[in-house]
Short mmCIF file of C-alpha atoms and ligand atoms in Angstrom, two decimals:
data_model
loop_
_atom_site.label_atom_id
_atom_site.label_comp_id
_atom_site.label_asym_id
_atom_site.label_seq_id
_atom_site.Cartn_x
_atom_site.Cartn_y
_atom_site.Cartn_z
CA UNK A 1 0.00 -0.05 -0.04
CA UNK A 2 1.23 3.43 -0.83
CA UNK A 3 0.36 6.79 0.80
CA UNK A 4 -0.27 10.18 -0.56
CA UNK A 5 -0.41 13.75 0.99
CA UNK A 6 -3.87 15.33 0.87
CA UNK A 7 -2.19 18.26 -0.82
CA UNK A 8 -0.52 16.34 -3.51
CA UNK A 9 -2.65 13.52 -4.56
CA UNK A 10 -0.46 12.09 -7.35
CA UNK A 11 2.81 11.54 -5.50
CA UNK A 12 2.90 8.31 -3.67
CA UNK A 13 5.30 7.28 -0.83
CA UNK A 14 5.91 3.93 0.88
CA UNK A 15 4.66 3.16 4.39
CA UNK A 16 8.09 3.68 5.92
CA UNK A 17 8.45 7.21 4.49
CA UNK A 18 4.83 8.13 5.52
CA UNK A 19 5.35 6.86 9.05
CA UNK A 20 8.79 8.34 9.63
CA UNK A 21 7.79 11.66 8.00
CA UNK A 22 4.65 12.01 10.16
CA UNK A 23 3.49 14.96 8.10
CA UNK A 24 4.38 15.21 4.45
CA UNK A 25 7.08 17.80 3.39
CA UNK A 26 4.23 19.86 1.75
CA UNK A 27 2.56 20.10 5.17
CA UNK A 28 -0.31 17.79 4.13
CA UNK A 29 -1.44 14.72 6.01
CA UNK A 30 -1.07 11.19 4.56
CA UNK A 31 -3.96 9.09 3.36
CA UNK A 32 -3.70 5.45 2.26
CA UNK A 33 -4.10 5.20 -1.60
CA UNK A 34 -6.92 2.86 -1.29
CA UNK A 35 -9.24 1.64 1.52
CA UNK A 36 -9.54 -2.05 0.85
CA UNK A 37 -13.04 -3.42 1.30
CA UNK A 38 -13.32 -6.45 3.52
CA UNK A 39 -14.74 -9.55 1.88
CA UNK A 40 -18.55 -9.77 1.99
CA UNK A 41 -18.50 -12.83 4.18
CA UNK A 42 -16.03 -11.23 6.69
CA UNK A 43 -18.70 -10.34 9.30
CA UNK A 44 -20.00 -13.82 9.27
CA UNK A 45 -16.87 -15.23 10.62
CA UNK A 46 -15.70 -12.08 12.44
CA UNK A 47 -18.40 -12.68 15.14
CA UNK A 48 -16.24 -15.36 16.62
CA UNK A 49 -12.73 -13.70 16.06
CA UNK A 50 -10.67 -11.97 18.75
CA UNK A 51 -9.85 -8.36 18.49
CA UNK A 52 -6.33 -9.26 17.71
CA UNK A 53 -7.36 -11.55 14.89
CA UNK A 54 -9.54 -8.95 13.37
CA UNK A 55 -6.91 -6.33 13.76
CA UNK A 56 -4.36 -8.49 12.00
CA UNK A 57 -6.73 -9.33 9.11
CA UNK A 58 -7.46 -5.72 8.51
CA UNK A 59 -3.92 -4.50 8.94
CA UNK A 60 -2.44 -6.95 6.43
CA UNK A 61 -4.30 -4.97 3.75
CA UNK A 62 -2.41 -1.85 4.69
CA UNK A 63 0.99 -2.94 5.95
CA UNK A 64 2.02 -6.15 4.22
CA UNK A 65 4.49 -6.44 2.44
CA UNK A 66 6.08 -3.35 3.79
CA UNK A 67 6.09 -5.20 7.05
CA UNK A 68 6.77 -8.91 6.96
CA UNK A 69 3.56 -10.75 7.96
CA UNK A 70 5.20 -12.34 11.11
CA UNK A 71 6.39 -8.91 12.27
CA UNK A 72 2.97 -7.46 11.84
CA UNK A 73 1.39 -10.33 13.66
CA UNK A 74 3.73 -9.78 16.64
CA UNK A 75 3.19 -6.00 16.61
CA UNK A 76 -0.68 -6.54 16.61
CA UNK A 77 -0.43 -9.11 19.42
CA UNK A 78 1.78 -7.00 21.68
CA UNK A 79 -0.03 -3.68 20.97
CA UNK A 80 -3.58 -4.98 21.74
CA UNK A 81 -3.07 -7.15 24.80
CA UNK A 82 -5.79 -5.71 26.84
CA UNK A 83 -9.59 -5.87 27.23
CA UNK A 84 -12.17 -4.28 25.02
CA UNK A 85 -15.53 -4.64 26.57
CA UNK A 86 -18.84 -3.66 25.17
CA UNK A 87 -21.48 -3.05 27.77
CA UNK A 88 -25.17 -2.91 27.29
CA UNK A 89 -26.48 -0.09 29.48
CA UNK A 90 -30.12 -0.25 28.24
CA UNK A 91 -32.01 -1.70 25.46
CA UNK A 92 -30.21 -0.81 22.12
CA UNK A 93 -27.83 1.41 24.06
CA UNK A 94 -24.20 0.34 24.50
CA UNK A 95 -20.92 1.74 25.77
CA UNK A 96 -17.78 0.56 24.12
CA UNK A 97 -15.00 0.90 26.66
CA UNK A 98 -11.67 1.68 24.88
CA UNK A 99 -9.77 2.66 27.97
CA UNK A 100 -8.31 -0.71 29.29
CA UNK A 101 -4.81 -0.15 28.00
CA UNK A 102 -1.79 0.86 30.25
CA UNK A 103 -2.55 4.57 30.49
CA UNK A 104 -6.37 4.20 30.65
CA UNK A 105 -7.21 6.11 27.46
CA UNK A 106 -8.09 4.87 23.99
CA UNK A 107 -4.97 6.38 22.64
CA UNK A 108 -3.12 3.37 23.96
CA UNK A 109 -4.40 1.34 20.87
CA UNK A 110 -2.75 3.69 18.35
CA UNK A 111 0.35 4.66 20.36
CA UNK A 112 1.27 1.12 21.17
CA UNK A 113 0.93 -0.01 17.60
CA UNK A 114 2.88 3.03 16.19
CA UNK A 115 5.72 2.57 18.68
CA UNK A 116 6.37 -0.92 17.58
CA UNK A 117 5.97 -0.03 13.93
CA UNK A 118 8.46 2.79 14.17
CA UNK A 119 10.87 0.73 16.26
CA UNK A 120 10.94 -1.78 13.40
CA UNK A 121 11.69 0.89 10.89
CA UNK A 122 14.34 2.67 13.19
CA UNK A 123 16.20 -0.74 13.38
CA UNK A 124 15.88 -1.41 9.77
CA UNK A 125 17.21 1.98 8.74
CA UNK A 126 19.71 2.20 11.64
CA UNK A 127 18.73 5.64 12.64
CA UNK A 128 17.77 7.21 15.97
CA UNK A 129 14.29 8.51 15.68
CA UNK A 130 12.92 11.44 17.66
CA UNK A 131 9.27 11.47 18.34
CA UNK A 132 7.74 14.86 18.87
CA UNK A 133 4.26 15.02 20.18
CA UNK A 134 1.97 17.82 21.27
CA UNK A 135 -0.67 16.67 23.82
CA UNK A 136 -3.77 18.12 25.38
CA UNK A 137 -3.44 15.40 28.07
CA UNK A 138 -3.90 11.82 27.02
CA UNK A 139 -1.75 11.42 23.91
CA UNK A 140 1.53 12.28 25.58
CA UNK A 141 1.20 9.55 28.21
CA UNK A 142 -0.02 6.96 25.83
CA UNK A 143 2.90 7.69 23.56
CA UNK A 144 5.43 7.97 26.42
CA UNK A 145 4.23 4.64 27.77
CA UNK A 146 4.12 2.97 24.39
CA UNK A 147 7.71 4.06 23.60
CA UNK A 148 9.25 3.87 27.11
CA UNK A 149 12.73 2.17 26.79
CA UNK A 150 12.13 1.38 23.15
CA UNK A 151 15.63 1.34 21.50
CA UNK A 152 16.70 3.86 19.01
CA UNK A 153 13.77 6.13 19.99
CA UNK A 154 13.66 9.47 21.89
CA UNK A 155 10.29 10.98 22.81
CA UNK A 156 9.66 14.71 23.40
CA UNK A 157 6.32 15.70 24.68
CA UNK A 158 4.92 19.31 24.46
CA UNK A 159 2.01 19.91 26.85
CA UNK A 160 0.16 23.16 27.82
CA UNK A 161 1.11 24.35 31.43
CA UNK A 162 -1.84 24.28 33.81
CA UNK A 163 -4.26 22.75 31.27
CA UNK A 164 -3.98 19.07 32.06
CA UNK A 165 -5.24 17.33 35.03
CA UNK A 166 -2.80 16.62 37.90
CA UNK A 167 -2.91 12.90 37.22
CA UNK A 168 -2.42 13.47 33.54
CA UNK A 169 0.62 15.65 34.41
CA UNK A 170 2.05 12.88 36.59
CA UNK A 171 1.51 10.49 33.70
CA UNK A 172 3.40 12.85 31.31
CA UNK A 173 6.25 13.94 33.52
CA UNK A 174 6.87 10.89 35.57
CA UNK A 175 8.69 9.01 32.78
CA UNK A 176 12.43 9.17 32.56
CA UNK A 177 14.94 7.42 30.26
CA UNK A 178 14.17 8.20 26.70
CA UNK A 179 11.28 10.53 27.43
CA UNK A 180 11.45 14.32 27.92
CA UNK A 181 8.45 16.37 28.87
CA UNK A 182 8.18 19.99 27.98
CA UNK A 183 5.82 22.20 29.89
CA UNK A 184 4.80 25.03 27.40
CA UNK A 185 3.38 28.33 28.67
CA UNK A 186 0.51 28.30 26.25
CA UNK A 187 -2.46 26.35 25.03
CA UNK A 188 -2.67 22.98 23.32
CA UNK A 189 -3.04 24.73 19.98
CA UNK A 190 0.17 26.51 20.62
CA UNK A 191 1.84 23.17 21.37
CA UNK A 192 0.45 21.78 18.22
CA UNK A 193 1.72 24.80 16.24
CA UNK A 194 5.19 24.52 17.76
CA UNK A 195 5.31 20.84 16.80
CA UNK A 196 4.30 21.72 13.22
CA UNK A 197 6.95 24.41 12.99
CA UNK A 198 9.55 21.98 14.26
CA UNK A 199 8.65 19.37 11.58
CA UNK A 200 8.92 22.03 8.84
CA UNK A 201 12.27 23.51 10.04
CA UNK A 202 15.04 22.63 7.57
CA UNK A 203 17.91 22.84 10.21
CA UNK A 204 16.26 20.57 12.67
CA UNK A 205 15.18 18.12 9.95
CA UNK A 206 18.84 17.86 8.98
CA UNK A 207 20.11 17.35 12.51
CA UNK A 208 17.66 14.52 13.57
CA UNK A 209 15.07 12.16 12.15
CA UNK A 210 11.98 13.73 13.49
CA UNK A 211 8.56 12.31 13.43
CA UNK A 212 5.18 12.98 14.89
CA UNK A 213 3.10 10.65 17.02
CA UNK A 214 0.02 12.85 16.93
CA UNK A 215 -2.97 11.57 15.15
CA UNK A 216 -1.56 13.24 12.12
CA UNK A 217 0.60 10.17 11.74
CA UNK A 218 -0.92 7.52 9.59
CA UNK A 219 0.37 4.77 11.83
CA UNK A 220 -1.75 6.17 14.62
CA UNK A 221 -4.81 6.65 12.53
CA UNK A 222 -5.26 3.34 10.96
CA UNK A 223 -5.21 1.07 14.07
CA UNK A 224 -8.11 3.11 15.38
CA UNK A 225 -10.27 1.79 12.55
CA UNK A 226 -9.83 -1.80 13.77
CA UNK A 227 -12.01 -1.47 16.83
CA UNK A 228 -14.96 -0.15 14.81
CA UNK A 229 -14.88 -3.40 12.76
CA UNK A 230 -14.65 -5.48 15.81
CA UNK A 231 -17.64 -3.59 17.34
CA UNK A 232 -19.80 -4.35 14.36
CA UNK A 233 -18.64 -7.97 14.60
CA UNK A 234 -19.59 -8.22 18.23
CA UNK A 235 -22.96 -6.55 17.79
CA UNK A 236 -24.13 -8.76 14.85
CA UNK A 237 -26.92 -6.40 14.01
CA UNK A 238 -29.08 -7.51 11.13
CA UNK A 239 -31.07 -4.86 9.34
CA UNK A 240 -30.90 -2.59 12.41
CA UNK A 241 -29.09 0.66 11.65
CA UNK A 242 -26.09 1.40 13.87
CA UNK A 243 -25.12 4.85 15.10
CA UNK A 244 -21.79 5.41 16.84
CA UNK A 245 -21.18 8.56 18.88
CA UNK A 246 -17.54 9.64 19.07
CA UNK A 247 -16.20 12.15 21.59
CA UNK A 248 -14.02 14.31 19.33
CA UNK A 249 -11.13 16.73 19.51
CA UNK A 250 -8.61 16.22 16.71
CA UNK A 251 -11.01 14.01 14.98
CA UNK A 252 -8.58 11.07 14.58
CA UNK A 253 -10.99 8.66 16.19
CA UNK A 254 -13.97 9.66 13.95
CA UNK A 255 -11.82 9.66 10.84
CA UNK A 256 -10.78 6.12 11.56
CA UNK A 257 -14.46 5.19 12.05
CA UNK A 258 -15.20 6.66 8.52
CA UNK A 259 -12.32 4.61 7.21
CA UNK A 260 -13.77 1.48 8.89
CA UNK A 261 -17.14 2.21 7.28
CA UNK A 262 -15.46 2.45 3.83
CA UNK A 263 -13.95 -0.96 4.56
CA UNK A 264 -17.43 -2.17 4.93
CA UNK A 265 -18.31 -1.93 8.64
CA UNK A 266 -22.07 -1.54 8.79
CA UNK A 267 -22.15 1.79 10.60
CA UNK A 268 -25.08 4.00 9.37
CA UNK A 269 -24.37 7.16 11.20
CA UNK A 270 -21.62 8.71 13.27
CA UNK A 271 -22.17 11.52 15.70
CA UNK A 272 -19.30 14.07 16.10
CA UNK A 273 -19.86 14.89 19.72
CA UNK A 274 -17.84 17.82 20.98
CA UNK A 275 -17.59 20.17 23.89
CA UNK A 276 -17.74 23.92 23.19
CA UNK A 277 -14.71 23.53 20.91
CA UNK A 278 -17.17 22.77 18.24
CA UNK A 279 -15.82 23.92 14.86
CA UNK A 280 -16.64 20.58 13.10
CA UNK A 281 -20.30 20.49 14.20
CA UNK A 282 -20.57 24.07 13.09
CA UNK A 283 -19.12 23.21 9.76
CA UNK A 284 -21.73 20.47 9.37
CA UNK A 285 -24.37 23.07 10.30
CA UNK A 286 -23.12 25.94 8.14
CA UNK A 287 -20.74 24.49 5.53
CA UNK A 288 -18.00 26.98 6.81
CA UNK A 289 -14.88 25.79 8.59
CA UNK A 290 -13.75 28.49 11.00
CA UNK A 291 -10.85 27.25 13.22
CA UNK A 292 -10.36 29.25 16.39
CA UNK A 293 -8.41 29.24 19.63
CA UNK A 294 -9.41 26.41 21.94
CA UNK A 295 -11.37 26.91 25.11
CA UNK A 296 -10.65 24.94 28.31
CA UNK A 297 -13.35 22.46 29.31
CA UNK A 298 -13.63 19.57 31.72
CA UNK A 299 -13.21 17.14 28.73
CA UNK A 300 -9.88 18.63 28.18
CA UNK A 301 -8.60 16.00 25.67
CA UNK A 302 -11.08 17.47 23.31
CA UNK A 303 -10.10 21.06 23.69
CA UNK A 304 -9.06 21.54 20.04
CA UNK A 305 -9.81 24.67 18.07
CA UNK A 306 -8.26 23.52 14.80
CA UNK A 307 -8.68 19.81 14.46
CA UNK A 308 -5.73 18.39 12.50
CA UNK A 309 -7.73 15.51 10.99
CA UNK A 310 -10.33 17.74 9.40
CA UNK A 311 -8.32 17.80 6.19
CA UNK A 312 -8.57 14.03 6.08
CA UNK A 313 -12.34 14.25 6.61
CA UNK A 314 -12.64 16.66 3.70
CA UNK A 315 -10.59 14.31 1.58
CA UNK A 316 -12.88 11.36 2.41
CA UNK A 317 -15.92 13.34 1.55
CA UNK A 318 -14.50 15.09 -1.54
CA UNK A 319 -14.84 18.53 0.19
CA UNK A 320 -18.54 18.21 0.01
CA UNK A 321 -20.41 19.10 3.16
CA UNK A 322 -23.58 17.37 1.87
CA UNK A 323 -21.74 14.05 1.54
CA UNK A 324 -20.32 14.41 4.96
CA UNK A 325 -23.73 15.25 6.36
CA UNK A 326 -25.13 12.00 5.04
CA UNK A 327 -22.84 10.02 7.42
CA UNK A 328 -21.98 12.43 10.27
CA UNK A 329 -24.22 14.53 12.61
CA UNK A 330 -22.67 17.10 14.93
CA UNK A 331 -23.57 17.66 18.62
CA UNK A 332 -22.22 20.24 21.03
CA UNK A 333 -22.45 20.11 24.71
CA UNK A 334 -21.43 22.46 27.66
CA UNK A 335 -19.54 21.47 30.85
CA UNK A 336 -22.72 21.69 32.92
CA UNK A 337 -24.66 19.36 30.55
CA UNK A 338 -21.63 16.98 30.72
CA UNK A 339 -21.76 17.00 34.49
CA UNK A 340 -25.49 16.42 34.50
CA UNK A 341 -25.12 13.45 32.22
CA UNK A 342 -22.39 11.93 34.38
CA UNK A 343 -24.77 12.25 37.43
CA UNK A 344 -27.96 10.94 35.59
CA UNK A 345 -26.15 7.89 34.14
CA UNK A 346 -24.67 7.10 37.61
CA UNK A 347 -28.01 7.33 39.27
CA UNK A 348 -29.84 5.39 36.57
CA UNK A 349 -27.37 2.69 35.74
CA UNK A 350 -24.68 2.91 38.46
CA UNK A 351 -22.27 3.37 35.49
CA UNK A 352 -19.53 5.91 35.96
CA UNK A 353 -18.67 7.91 32.83
CA UNK A 354 -15.65 10.11 32.39
CA UNK A 355 -16.25 13.60 30.93
CA UNK A 356 -15.29 12.62 27.45
CA UNK A 357 -17.54 9.68 27.26
CA UNK A 358 -20.33 11.77 28.82
CA UNK A 359 -20.12 14.11 25.80
CA UNK A 360 -20.46 11.16 23.52
CA UNK A 361 -23.37 9.70 25.61
CA UNK A 362 -25.18 13.12 25.32
CA UNK A 363 -24.70 13.15 21.51
CA UNK A 364 -26.11 9.61 21.23
CA UNK A 365 -29.13 10.20 23.42
CA UNK A 366 -30.02 13.37 21.52
CA UNK A 367 -29.95 11.41 18.22
CA UNK A 368 -31.85 8.34 19.47
CA UNK A 369 -34.61 10.53 20.81
CA UNK A 370 -35.41 11.44 17.20
CA UNK A 371 -34.31 8.16 15.53
CA UNK A 372 -35.55 5.40 17.72
CA UNK A 373 -34.92 2.60 15.31
CA UNK A 374 -31.19 2.86 15.69
CA UNK A 375 -28.95 0.79 17.95
CA UNK A 376 -26.60 3.27 19.64
CA UNK A 377 -23.10 2.94 20.86
CA UNK A 378 -21.09 5.60 22.57
CA UNK A 379 -17.29 5.34 22.83
CA UNK A 380 -15.89 5.74 26.22
CA UNK A 381 -12.38 6.95 25.68
CA UNK A 382 -10.89 7.33 29.11
CA UNK A 383 -11.30 5.63 32.51
CA UNK A 384 -13.32 7.90 34.86
CA UNK A 385 -10.52 7.71 37.44
CA UNK A 386 -8.33 9.75 35.09
CA UNK A 387 -10.69 12.65 35.83
CA UNK A 388 -11.61 11.60 39.35
CA UNK A 389 -11.64 15.20 40.77
CA UNK A 390 -14.34 16.29 38.35
CA UNK A 391 -16.32 12.99 38.46
CA UNK A 392 -16.32 12.59 42.30
CA UNK A 393 -17.67 16.08 42.67
CA UNK A 394 -20.62 15.09 40.44
CA UNK A 395 -21.48 11.57 41.61
CA UNK A 396 -20.39 12.17 45.21
CA UNK A 397 -18.93 8.72 45.49
CA UNK A 398 -15.27 7.69 45.16
CA UNK A 399 -14.23 6.52 41.81
CA UNK A 400 -12.26 3.17 42.05
CA UNK A 401 -8.58 3.82 40.93
CA UNK A 402 -6.95 1.16 38.85
CA UNK A 403 -3.53 0.12 40.17
CA UNK A 404 -1.85 1.23 37.00
CA UNK A 405 -3.08 4.78 37.59
CA UNK A 406 -2.20 4.67 41.34
CA UNK A 407 1.49 3.98 40.44
CA UNK A 408 1.65 7.13 38.43
CA UNK A 409 0.63 9.27 41.43
CA UNK A 410 3.68 8.34 43.30
CA UNK A 411 6.16 9.47 40.63
CA UNK A 412 7.94 12.70 40.54
CA UNK A 413 7.37 15.53 38.12
CA UNK A 414 10.27 16.03 35.76
CA UNK A 415 9.66 18.69 33.18
CA UNK A 416 11.43 21.36 31.16
CA UNK A 417 9.56 24.64 31.23
CA UNK A 418 9.53 26.75 28.02
CA UNK A 419 7.76 29.81 26.70
CA UNK A 420 5.45 29.58 23.74
CA UNK A 421 8.31 30.52 21.42
CA UNK A 422 9.68 28.41 18.60
CA UNK A 423 13.18 29.72 18.81
CA UNK A 424 13.39 28.68 22.42
CA UNK A 425 12.18 25.24 21.58
CA UNK A 426 14.54 25.05 18.63
CA UNK A 427 17.57 25.95 20.73
CA UNK A 428 16.51 23.37 23.36
CA UNK A 429 16.25 20.61 20.57
CA UNK A 430 19.60 21.58 19.12
CA UNK A 431 21.32 21.23 22.48
CA UNK A 432 19.95 17.71 22.77
CA UNK A 433 21.64 16.40 19.70
C1 PLP B 501 -7.81 12.40 22.53
C2 PLP B 501 -9.03 12.08 23.12
C3 PLP B 501 -10.28 12.29 22.60
C4 PLP B 501 -10.34 12.94 21.24
O1 PLP B 501 -9.96 12.03 20.30
P1 PLP B 501 -9.74 12.61 18.78
O2 PLP B 501 -9.16 11.42 18.06
O3 PLP B 501 -8.56 13.67 18.90
O4 PLP B 501 -10.93 13.25 18.24
C5 PLP B 501 -11.36 11.93 23.26
N1 PLP B 501 -11.33 11.48 24.52
C6 PLP B 501 -10.15 11.28 25.13
C7 PLP B 501 -10.20 10.65 26.52
C8 PLP B 501 -8.94 11.50 24.51
O5 PLP B 501 -7.85 11.26 25.16
#
């Protein structure tokens, strides 16, 4: 499979180049040159397949022969070695828990896969690779954990000072070894912008092999499509339309869902559920895309004012808002609606949602009120204990803390503090190499 930049559709690159570059030299995001359709009988047998088996079947289409089949199999097995429960909360209402990986957020799926893929290419090309990642909270820790102590790889995390939860900060800054955390005096968008400037800087590119682990990297995007296929296989819906509500920020998760649909996953509708950082739902409403500065909310991993995967969404829908509307509905919720949803769902089902999942739940409920024939699934992208301060205030009950999160709390913060200034970052990076 070859990959192209959305800005230059006729020049194709190989997997290794797309993954190592992260973003194309022209500043565009990579897309696969085709989205192979799963065979018609796939879903018949998939009902009895494990997630790892399904992931391997799909990923072969994209990654073999660039990766030898046995290497891919090992990568899939090591990356996806945790649970993936689908829980029925009510009739035709499900929550798909994507947070059972080591850092308790759905980003573990993609980060673990990408780490192993890159480590293979680093070894093959005998280069040290530097991973630069801007994070609004969860990406950084998933990436750091995925890459921790992987040979030939250095990880640099940029996170916005004071804008991540205390636990998230511990997860970001408590790593040592090959991971450096940089606390930036600015917003997540500033961090993302600094990362983009770094990737496009000639001098830095000459000194080091830099790549991105944000969802702009195709190796992070594609693995997220696997669980949508698995979801459809588990549900085995016949002639009942399925709607999936996706709590969205940079829109990697939702873009991966659309890719799964193009592969043949029977998903009728997606809901792009956002907090007040709602530029995509607004685009669906008005046809105008107006990025803006992000606003802080309690679902902070979705505080994105200029979602990087939007260009991929446009590409998938030929720049046509009508086509996008046929598949995707937008929904926008405030923090107070999110808190009410957490309380209501806890009282009604004794189920504890985190603020991100709660936004998705709200989007789903709003849709199903009007379209009752649908079976609805919302994605729960983080363990509620990651946001226990907020959640406990609302449900007035302690949130059980998984051991793997407790361990982070005991670590010490190690971070480099920098202003929101590209030259400062550049000088810092130059001193590292
Ligand atoms: C990153 C993240 C999101 C947003 O996912 P995108 O792919 O960026 O849209 C939602 N929830 C949680 C918990 C996250 O960490």
